[in-house]
XYZ file of N, CA and C in Angstrom:
714
model
N 2.053 -28.287 -22.759
C 2.441 -27.810 -24.074
C 1.684 -28.526 -25.165
N 1.081 -27.830 -26.080
C 0.233 -28.422 -27.099
C 0.539 -27.779 -28.459
N 1.051 -28.473 -29.392
C 1.351 -27.987 -30.706
C 2.373 -26.886 -30.675
N 3.332 -26.962 -29.761
C 4.378 -25.996 -29.681
C 4.009 -24.713 -28.897
N 2.800 -24.708 -28.360
C 2.365 -23.536 -27.549
C 2.467 -23.903 -26.068
N 3.199 -23.022 -25.328
C 3.391 -23.259 -23.900
C 2.300 -22.592 -23.125
N 1.615 -23.276 -22.245
C 0.571 -22.732 -21.424
C 1.265 -22.016 -20.208
N 1.218 -20.706 -20.186
C 1.877 -19.959 -19.120
C 0.880 -19.766 -18.002
N 1.315 -19.848 -16.785
C 0.429 -19.777 -15.612
C -0.120 -18.373 -15.449
N -1.360 -18.314 -14.956
C -2.006 -17.013 -14.715
C -1.702 -16.510 -13.310
N -1.631 -17.414 -12.343
C -1.397 -17.009 -10.937
C -0.284 -17.922 -10.388
N 0.391 -17.391 -9.406
C 1.431 -18.212 -8.721
C 1.771 -17.596 -7.381
N 2.509 -18.305 -6.596
C 3.024 -17.784 -5.317
C 4.534 -17.769 -5.429
N 5.105 -16.699 -4.857
C 6.592 -16.575 -4.872
C 6.985 -16.318 -3.413
N 7.247 -17.354 -2.671
C 7.681 -17.207 -1.272
C 9.196 -17.274 -1.233
N 9.808 -16.172 -1.682
C 11.252 -16.126 -1.851
C 11.849 -15.392 -0.630
N 12.734 -16.094 0.085
C 13.327 -15.523 1.278
C 12.502 -15.776 2.518
N 12.600 -14.871 3.452
C 11.806 -14.943 4.696
C 11.050 -13.679 4.889
N 9.993 -13.752 5.708
C 9.158 -12.577 5.975
C 9.994 -11.448 6.599
N 9.775 -10.243 6.138
C 10.483 -9.054 6.647
C 9.894 -8.629 7.977
N 10.694 -7.973 8.845
C 10.121 -7.461 10.086
C 8.989 -6.451 9.734
N 7.910 -6.505 10.495
C 6.759 -5.652 10.217
C 6.918 -4.317 10.925
N 6.233 -3.293 10.374
C 6.244 -1.952 10.978
C 5.556 -1.991 12.318
N 4.472 -2.757 12.439
C 3.690 -2.866 13.663
C 3.713 -4.285 14.186
N 3.350 -4.471 15.432
C 3.329 -5.792 16.013
C 2.189 -6.607 15.502
N 2.307 -7.923 15.675
C 1.261 -8.827 15.260
C -0.033 -8.545 15.936
N 0.001 -8.141 17.202
C -1.212 -7.824 17.967
C -1.889 -6.612 17.347
N -1.107 -5.623 16.932
C -1.678 -4.428 16.335
C -2.366 -4.766 15.023
N -1.724 -5.557 14.174
C -2.302 -5.926 12.885
C -3.555 -6.810 13.071
N -3.452 -7.774 14.004
C -4.629 -8.604 14.269
C -5.825 -7.809 14.754
N -5.535 -6.757 15.545
C -6.599 -5.917 16.063
C -7.280 -5.141 14.913
N -6.455 -4.629 13.994
C -7.078 -3.898 12.829
C -7.936 -4.832 12.005
N -7.456 -6.041 11.749
C -8.243 -6.956 10.966
C -9.512 -7.403 11.712
N -9.413 -7.583 13.013
C -10.590 -7.984 13.819
C -11.662 -6.907 13.777
N -11.275 -5.660 13.881
C -12.274 -4.567 13.825
C -12.887 -4.453 12.425
N -12.058 -4.667 11.389
C -12.574 -4.686 10.035
C -13.581 -5.830 9.847
N -13.240 -7.026 10.317
C -14.119 -8.206 10.154
C -15.427 -8.006 10.924
N -15.377 -7.295 12.051
C -16.627 -7.038 12.773
C -17.538 -6.177 11.983
N -16.980 -5.152 11.271
C -17.799 -4.305 10.387
C -18.332 -5.124 9.244
N -17.545 -6.010 8.666
C -17.982 -6.837 7.540
C -19.134 -7.734 8.038
N -18.977 -8.314 9.174
C -20.037 -9.216 9.652
C -21.322 -8.442 9.909
N -21.212 -7.256 10.482
C -22.377 -6.410 10.754
C -23.127 -6.026 9.502
N -22.390 -5.844 8.382
C -22.957 -5.378 7.162
C -23.222 -6.497 6.169
N -22.956 -7.723 6.563
C -23.158 -8.918 5.718
C -22.254 -8.906 4.509
N -21.012 -8.428 4.695
C -20.030 -8.396 3.605
C -19.158 -9.652 3.747
N -19.146 -10.476 2.679
C -18.420 -11.732 2.704
C -16.921 -11.559 2.463
N -16.551 -10.581 1.673
C -15.116 -10.304 1.414
C -14.954 -8.824 1.133
N -13.797 -8.296 1.506
C -13.431 -6.914 1.165
C -12.220 -6.900 0.254
N -12.314 -6.092 -0.794
C -11.224 -5.897 -1.718
C -10.735 -4.447 -1.610
N -9.503 -4.280 -1.099
C -8.907 -2.977 -0.972
C -7.910 -2.751 -2.130
N -7.924 -1.529 -2.635
C -7.054 -1.221 -3.773
C -6.201 0.001 -3.567
N -6.485 0.808 -2.543
C -5.740 2.055 -2.356
C -4.427 1.820 -1.601
N -3.507 2.713 -1.760
C -2.247 2.599 -1.027
C -2.508 2.521 0.485
N -3.317 3.473 0.976
C -3.445 3.609 2.440
C -4.142 2.396 3.045
N -5.148 1.867 2.420
C -5.869 0.728 3.010
C -5.044 -0.558 2.939
N -4.386 -0.819 1.820
C -3.578 -1.991 1.699
C -2.419 -1.915 2.729
N -1.791 -0.764 2.857
C -0.724 -0.609 3.823
C -1.268 -0.811 5.238
N -2.462 -0.265 5.531
C -3.008 -0.275 6.899
C -3.327 -1.711 7.314
N -3.854 -2.508 6.431
C -4.285 -3.840 6.776
C -3.293 -4.949 6.463
N -2.246 -4.627 5.715
C -1.278 -5.685 5.367
C 0.169 -5.322 5.593
N 0.478 -3.994 5.764
C 1.803 -3.453 5.927
C 2.584 -3.516 4.610
N 1.951 -3.816 3.502
C 2.612 -3.819 2.200
C 2.296 -2.521 1.467
N 3.342 -1.800 1.072
C 3.136 -0.560 0.302
C 3.616 -0.843 -1.147
N 2.656 -0.799 -2.066
C 3.024 -1.163 -3.442
C 3.465 0.050 -4.251
N 4.164 -0.223 -5.331
C 4.464 0.783 -6.357
C 3.820 0.284 -7.673
N 2.849 1.003 -8.190
C 1.976 0.426 -9.200
C 2.649 0.066 -10.508
N 3.528 0.890 -11.014
C 4.130 0.623 -12.352
C 3.051 0.400 -13.404
N 1.918 1.071 -13.281
C 0.851 0.930 -14.238
C -0.011 -0.347 -14.073
N 0.213 -1.102 -12.997
C -0.514 -2.334 -12.762
C -1.426 -2.183 -11.526
N -2.380 -3.075 -11.435
C -3.304 -3.076 -10.304
C -2.792 -3.924 -9.155
N -3.064 -3.470 -7.933
C -2.710 -4.218 -6.745
C -3.969 -4.347 -5.862
N -3.942 -5.228 -4.912
C -5.097 -5.383 -4.068
C -4.792 -6.108 -2.790
N -5.790 -6.122 -1.921
C -5.781 -6.914 -0.684
C -7.178 -7.430 -0.467
N -7.308 -8.746 -0.379
C -8.609 -9.383 -0.117
C -8.666 -9.859 1.340
N -9.660 -9.392 2.059
C -9.828 -9.840 3.441
C -11.167 -10.549 3.551
N -11.143 -11.774 4.069
C -12.372 -12.493 4.442
C -12.303 -12.740 5.931
N -13.310 -13.454 6.422
C -13.316 -13.788 7.865
C -12.186 -14.748 8.237
N -11.619 -15.442 7.253
C -10.612 -16.442 7.546
C -9.240 -16.135 6.970
N -9.100 -15.159 6.125
C -7.806 -14.982 5.453
C -7.574 -13.524 5.091
N -6.357 -13.146 4.853
C -5.936 -11.862 4.402
C -4.829 -12.040 3.380
N -5.067 -11.615 2.105
C -4.151 -11.977 1.041
C -3.876 -10.779 0.155
N -2.668 -10.350 -0.010
C -2.345 -9.285 -0.958
C -2.267 -9.859 -2.353
N -2.608 -8.994 -3.368
C -2.553 -9.350 -4.770
C -1.484 -8.478 -5.397
N -0.483 -9.055 -6.060
C 0.611 -8.250 -6.578
C 0.989 -8.708 -7.991
N 1.660 -7.865 -8.718
C 2.071 -8.146 -10.064
C 3.367 -8.956 -10.076
N 3.572 -9.728 -11.116
C 4.741 -10.609 -11.194
C 6.060 -9.819 -11.196
N 5.971 -8.541 -11.627
C 7.190 -7.669 -11.676
C 7.873 -7.559 -10.327
N 7.102 -7.734 -9.240
C 7.666 -7.510 -7.898
C 8.278 -8.819 -7.305
N 8.117 -9.908 -7.986
C 8.693 -11.176 -7.444
C 8.160 -11.486 -6.072
N 9.068 -11.863 -5.133
C 8.660 -12.272 -3.833
C 8.557 -11.180 -2.792
N 8.892 -9.935 -3.214
C 8.897 -8.818 -2.269
C 7.555 -8.585 -1.573
N 6.417 -8.600 -2.306
C 5.140 -8.388 -1.611
C 4.828 -9.487 -0.586
N 5.215 -10.701 -0.867
C 4.987 -11.762 0.134
C 5.829 -11.496 1.399
N 7.084 -11.079 1.194
C 7.923 -10.814 2.351
C 7.412 -9.674 3.168
N 6.762 -8.697 2.550
C 6.311 -7.450 3.239
C 4.902 -7.577 3.726
N 4.163 -8.580 3.292
C 2.743 -8.649 3.684
C 2.502 -9.332 5.027
N 1.644 -8.777 5.803
C 1.133 -9.434 7.027
C -0.014 -10.324 6.528
N 0.307 -11.594 6.299
C -0.666 -12.512 5.703
C -0.122 -13.172 4.463
N -1.008 -13.633 3.612
C -0.597 -14.343 2.416
C -0.483 -13.390 1.228
N -0.016 -13.955 0.101
C 0.122 -13.199 -1.089
C -0.078 -14.083 -2.327
N -0.734 -13.558 -3.332
C -0.861 -14.269 -4.600
C -0.367 -13.295 -5.693
N 0.340 -13.835 -6.675
C 0.933 -13.085 -7.767
C 0.190 -13.384 -9.050
N -0.147 -12.327 -9.794
C -0.733 -12.547 -11.127
C 0.259 -12.208 -12.169
N 0.252 -12.883 -13.299
C 1.166 -12.688 -14.373
C 0.529 -11.874 -15.475
N 1.338 -11.492 -16.463
C 0.868 -10.754 -17.646
C 0.577 -11.618 -18.829
N 0.636 -12.942 -18.646
C 0.561 -13.845 -19.788
C -0.867 -13.859 -20.388
N -1.874 -13.574 -19.579
C -3.243 -13.510 -20.071
C -3.850 -12.184 -19.641
N -4.761 -11.673 -20.440
C -5.457 -10.434 -20.095
C -6.309 -10.618 -18.836
N -6.346 -9.616 -17.991
C -7.206 -9.609 -16.832
C -6.885 -10.690 -15.798
N -5.665 -11.105 -15.703
C -5.279 -12.070 -14.620
C -5.487 -11.487 -13.247
N -5.476 -10.165 -13.156
C -5.736 -9.508 -11.878
C -7.099 -9.932 -11.342
N -8.074 -9.995 -12.217
C -9.442 -10.366 -11.791
C -9.540 -11.876 -11.518
N -8.716 -12.634 -12.162
C -8.649 -14.087 -11.856
C -8.083 -14.235 -10.456
N -7.127 -13.420 -10.096
C -6.551 -13.492 -8.727
C -7.666 -13.160 -7.697
N -8.457 -12.118 -7.935
C -9.525 -11.769 -7.038
C -10.515 -12.886 -6.922
N -10.902 -13.489 -8.046
C -11.884 -14.549 -8.105
C -11.422 -15.794 -7.327
N -10.095 -15.968 -7.285
C -9.561 -17.146 -6.538
C -9.633 -16.957 -5.051
N -9.937 -15.750 -4.597
C -9.901 -15.453 -3.161
C -11.221 -15.108 -2.551
N -12.251 -14.867 -3.361
C -13.551 -14.459 -2.801
C -14.625 -15.467 -3.198
N -15.720 -15.513 -2.455
C -16.829 -16.402 -2.855
C -17.483 -15.913 -4.142
N -18.179 -16.871 -4.811
C -18.767 -16.542 -6.111
C -20.124 -15.825 -5.888
N -20.681 -15.897 -4.679
C -21.946 -15.220 -4.407
C -21.828 -14.464 -3.084
N -22.652 -13.467 -2.913
C -22.683 -12.704 -1.657
C -22.410 -11.260 -1.933
N -21.701 -10.611 -0.967
C -21.432 -9.184 -1.017
C -19.935 -8.947 -0.909
N -19.404 -8.063 -1.749
C -17.944 -7.719 -1.694
C -17.865 -6.208 -1.427
N -17.062 -5.914 -0.427
C -16.857 -4.488 -0.093
C -15.685 -3.903 -0.898
N -15.920 -2.755 -1.481
C -14.949 -2.067 -2.292
C -14.757 -0.631 -1.809
N -13.666 -0.024 -2.197
C -13.434 1.363 -1.949
C -13.971 2.145 -3.132
N -15.181 2.587 -3.058
C -15.794 3.281 -4.199
C -15.100 4.565 -4.556
N -14.349 5.138 -3.599
C -13.625 6.356 -3.924
C -12.302 6.100 -4.581
N -11.973 4.825 -4.780
C -10.705 4.453 -5.419
C -10.880 3.460 -6.576
N -11.872 2.595 -6.480
C -12.092 1.527 -7.450
C -12.906 2.109 -8.605
N -12.261 2.243 -9.802
C -12.894 2.944 -10.892
C -13.929 2.117 -11.595
N -14.763 2.762 -12.456
C -15.889 2.099 -13.112
C -15.411 0.952 -14.024
N -14.288 1.132 -14.711
C -13.832 0.054 -15.604
C -13.539 -1.210 -14.825
N -12.838 -1.030 -13.696
C -12.500 -2.217 -12.910
C -13.786 -2.791 -12.254
N -14.719 -1.979 -11.842
C -15.961 -2.437 -11.297
C -16.709 -3.299 -12.268
N -16.720 -2.878 -13.544
C -17.442 -3.645 -14.585
C -16.696 -5.010 -14.815
N -15.375 -4.973 -14.864
C -14.657 -6.171 -15.086
C -14.829 -7.179 -13.937
N -14.897 -6.627 -12.717
C -15.141 -7.487 -11.560
C -16.543 -8.065 -11.605
N -17.530 -7.289 -12.052
C -18.893 -7.804 -12.192
C -18.943 -8.895 -13.261
N -18.215 -8.729 -14.330
C -18.179 -9.748 -15.380
C -17.520 -11.029 -14.876
N -16.479 -10.887 -14.047
C -15.792 -12.064 -13.558
C -16.548 -12.767 -12.442
N -17.316 -11.995 -11.663
C -18.030 -12.519 -10.516
C -19.432 -11.911 -10.487
N -20.295 -12.367 -11.425
C -21.631 -11.731 -11.523
C -22.558 -11.995 -10.310
N -22.203 -12.986 -9.497
C -23.003 -13.272 -8.312
C -22.712 -12.420 -7.107
N -21.731 -11.542 -7.197
C -21.337 -10.700 -6.067
C -21.913 -9.312 -6.161
N -22.550 -8.891 -5.120
C -23.085 -7.524 -5.019
C -21.928 -6.624 -4.516
N -21.693 -5.534 -5.231
C -20.635 -4.597 -4.884
C -21.159 -3.505 -3.971
N -20.556 -3.370 -2.789
C -20.988 -2.352 -1.838
C -19.753 -1.556 -1.396
N -19.997 -0.332 -0.937
C -18.916 0.572 -0.553
C -18.532 0.312 0.909
N -17.211 0.166 1.142
C -16.745 -0.034 2.533
C -15.724 1.062 2.898
N -15.459 2.007 1.989
C -14.405 2.993 2.226
C -14.683 3.865 3.426
N -15.928 4.313 3.575
C -16.262 5.199 4.697
C -16.096 4.509 6.042
N -16.517 3.246 6.115
C -16.380 2.502 7.369
C -14.903 2.369 7.768
N -14.071 2.086 6.773
C -12.627 1.892 7.041
C -11.962 3.203 7.439
N -12.389 4.287 6.818
C -11.838 5.616 7.161
C -12.115 5.911 8.661
N -13.336 5.620 9.111
C -13.671 5.851 10.501
C -12.796 4.990 11.436
N -12.551 3.724 11.031
C -11.691 2.881 11.856
C -10.264 3.423 11.945
N -9.762 3.983 10.849
C -8.379 4.471 10.819
C -8.228 5.735 11.632
N -9.326 6.440 11.896
C -9.204 7.739 12.624
C -8.780 7.531 14.086
N -9.030 6.376 14.662
C -8.665 6.154 16.076
C -7.267 5.480 16.081
N -6.290 6.244 16.547
C -4.908 5.823 16.504
C -4.492 5.053 17.740
N -3.902 3.910 17.542
C -3.347 3.103 18.642
C -2.059 3.754 19.187
N -1.602 3.220 20.296
C -0.318 3.702 20.862
C 0.831 3.483 19.889
N 0.774 2.334 19.177
C 1.847 2.077 18.226
C 1.829 3.087 17.066
N 0.636 3.403 16.607
C 0.497 4.420 15.519
C 0.934 5.754 16.028
N 0.570 6.120 17.226
C 0.995 7.417 17.772
C 2.528 7.511 17.870
N 3.156 6.397 18.205
C 4.618 6.381 18.257
C 5.209 6.606 16.911
N 4.652 5.994 15.856
C 5.146 6.196 14.498
C 4.975 7.659 14.069
N 3.814 8.263 14.367
C 3.522 9.618 14.028
C 4.531 10.564 14.723
N 4.833 10.293 15.972
C 5.812 11.132 16.675
C 7.165 10.997 16.057
N 7.558 9.785 15.673
C 8.823 9.563 14.995
C 8.869 10.343 13.702
N 7.733 10.326 12.934
C 7.718 11.032 11.658
C 7.898 12.538 11.872
N 7.288 13.059 12.944
C 7.461 14.494 13.223
C 8.855 14.810 13.640
N 9.479 13.910 14.386
C 10.890 14.142 14.823
C 11.826 14.136 13.584
N 11.542 13.228 12.623
C 12.379 13.180 11.436
C 12.156 14.472 10.605
N 10.937 14.930 10.537
C 10.654 16.198 9.818
C 11.383 17.354 10.492
N 11.498 17.374 11.772
C 12.225 18.402 12.508
C 13.690 18.410 12.095
N 14.230 17.206 11.949
C 15.650 17.080 11.537
C 15.812 17.599 10.134
N 14.808 17.366 9.240
C 14.884 17.928 7.890
C 14.837 19.417 7.901
N 13.962 20.017 8.800
C 13.871 21.472 8.880
C 15.216 22.072 9.381
N 15.840 21.406 10.345
C 17.116 21.903 10.812
C 18.186 21.827 9.737
N 18.101 20.762 8.908
C 19.054 20.616 7.812
C 18.875 21.713 6.778
N 17.636 22.170 6.563
C 17.417 23.286 5.654
C 18.146 24.559 6.148
N 18.042 24.845 7.465
C 18.718 25.988 8.014
C 20.219 25.819 7.875
N 20.699 24.596 8.164
C 22.128 24.316 8.074
C 22.637 24.518 6.674
N 21.832 24.064 5.643
C 22.257 24.243 4.278
C 22.270 25.693 3.871
N 21.316 26.471 4.374
C 21.254 27.896 4.042
C 22.471 28.647 4.621
N 22.909 28.203 5.805
C 24.096 28.819 6.397
C 25.319 28.426 5.635
N 25.431 27.116 5.250
C 26.660 26.672 4.583
C 26.680 27.048 3.083
N 25.507 27.079 2.470
C 25.441 27.310 1.038
C 24.769 28.675 0.731
N 24.627 29.499 1.741
C 23.762 30.685 1.618
C 24.291 31.778 0.768
N 25.008 31.467 -0.265
C 25.474 32.525 -1.182
C 24.365 32.856 -2.195
N 24.489 34.038 -2.735
C 23.484 34.461 -3.752
C 23.518 33.513 -4.925
N 22.296 33.071 -5.308
C 22.180 32.146 -6.447
C 22.154 30.680 -6.086
N 22.233 30.331 -4.807
C 22.131 28.950 -4.466
C 20.734 28.417 -4.841
N 20.700 27.224 -5.383
C 19.453 26.698 -5.890
C 18.626 26.001 -4.822
N 17.309 25.969 -5.014
C 16.423 25.334 -4.070
C 16.736 23.834 -3.948
N 17.052 23.209 -5.061
C 17.252 21.756 -5.026
C 18.491 21.397 -4.198
N 19.489 22.283 -4.174
C 20.700 21.975 -3.349
C 20.302 21.984 -1.877
N 19.501 22.964 -1.473
C 19.083 22.982 -0.079
C 18.178 21.807 0.246
N 17.234 21.509 -0.667
C 16.306 20.408 -0.428
C 17.042 19.083 -0.373
N 18.071 18.892 -1.247
C 18.801 17.636 -1.238
C 19.476 17.365 0.104
N 20.021 18.416 0.697
C 20.699 18.269 1.966
C 19.666 17.850 3.048
N 18.497 18.442 3.044
C 17.467 18.108 4.042
C 16.957 16.698 3.830
N 16.729 16.314 2.566
C 16.267 14.967 2.317
C 17.251 13.943 2.711
N 18.510 14.166 2.450
C 19.587 13.232 2.897
C 19.635 13.053 4.414
N 19.428 14.149 5.105
C 19.450 14.064 6.560
C 18.299 13.271 7.103
N 17.106 13.433 6.478
C 15.924 12.636 6.898
C 16.080 11.183 6.564
N 16.587 10.867 5.407
C 16.740 9.455 5.049
C 17.702 8.750 5.972
N 18.788 9.448 6.343
C 19.746 8.873 7.296
C 19.099 8.570 8.653
N 18.242 9.490 9.100
C 17.555 9.302 10.357
C 16.482 8.206 10.299
N 15.779 8.104 9.194
C 14.793 7.034 9.020
C 15.454 5.674 9.084
N 16.554 5.538 8.397
C 17.267 4.224 8.348
C 17.898 3.920 9.733
N 18.211 4.968 10.493
C 18.734 4.707 11.862
C 17.624 4.216 12.757
N 16.448 4.830 12.688
C 15.357 4.438 13.532
C 14.661 3.113 13.044
N 14.599 2.930 11.749
C 13.925 1.766 11.210
C 14.839 1.057 10.189
N 15.831 0.345 10.655
C 16.832 -0.258 9.783
C 16.273 -1.314 8.844
N 15.111 -1.894 9.191
C 14.546 -2.977 8.352
C 13.494 -2.420 7.362
N 13.243 -1.129 7.373
C 12.213 -0.585 6.496
C 12.740 -0.313 5.093
N 11.786 -0.165 4.190
C 12.130 0.312 2.864
C 12.115 1.857 2.847
N 13.110 2.430 2.213
C 13.215 3.864 2.176
C 12.552 4.358 0.887
N 11.339 4.848 0.990
C 10.602 5.234 -0.162
C 10.030 6.669 -0.061
N 10.176 7.439 -1.090
C 9.452 8.722 -1.267
C 9.660 9.658 -0.131
N 10.934 9.852 0.273
C 11.273 10.915 1.216
C 11.745 12.116 0.460
N 11.096 13.277 0.723
C 11.470 14.440 -0.070
C 11.247 15.719 0.784
N 11.861 16.796 0.285
C 11.759 18.108 0.982
C 11.112 19.092 0.016
N 10.118 19.739 0.509
C 9.457 20.827 -0.233
C 10.037 22.139 0.248
N 11.060 22.597 -0.419
C 11.696 23.854 -0.058
C 11.555 24.839 -1.239
N 10.901 25.993 -0.968
C 10.672 26.971 -2.022
C 11.059 28.356 -1.522
N 11.538 29.185 -2.423
C 11.938 30.505 -2.062
C 11.488 31.520 -3.122
N 11.553 32.791 -2.773
C 11.210 33.825 -3.705
C 9.747 33.699 -4.247
N 9.591 33.903 -5.515
C 8.253 33.812 -6.119
C 7.611 32.428 -5.967
N 8.494 31.399 -5.845
C 7.969 30.014 -5.772
C 7.202 29.760 -4.498
N 7.341 30.655 -3.501
C 6.608 30.379 -2.244
C 5.096 30.555 -2.396
N 4.671 31.130 -3.515
C 3.208 31.234 -3.734
C 2.616 29.966 -4.339
N 3.472 28.937 -4.527
C 3.029 27.675 -5.084
C 2.503 26.725 -4.038
């Protein structure tokens, strides 16, 4: 504190609680990271920065909700660290397979300070060019001028195409849950099938049935973004 001004921290760690059960086994997650690191080594990439929902979830098991803020995952040959906003508290650390660093809003562009704390100052950094926009690319270049930015999105997409047995089991569970939702639509139409019944009433019944089944199968999971797309009449052309 100097002259009445408090220096607020730019980065911090919030290890609140204990790590949550992961969707996949440690062996599965280690295998994904090992295959990614092999690609990085082959291409001379010193660090990879992921920013998309799918890649961060795939390599860390953390699914973020942006709230207008930036999130990330930095993978090097030695570490895997998610980058999250202070608004989430310790939840990203609990959900991440690996470490987590939190950036605050007290200074502008603390997100890029978080990245700079995790990657080398020189070399090559892999980015998802199909997700990392030009404004952020410029800010990253300003923060780390010694890093060459290269695209790694296509390589990672190819890696994700080959599904492990654990992934196949999750996909089958998802299909089974969707079947329950479809049956609930029919059930709602029979129970509420009077003239003038609204689409949202039918959809709400199906969504509720699926959420109940998800929580039964995965009691430690977060229940996010489960919905039913049910349309009738002229709306079916949408």
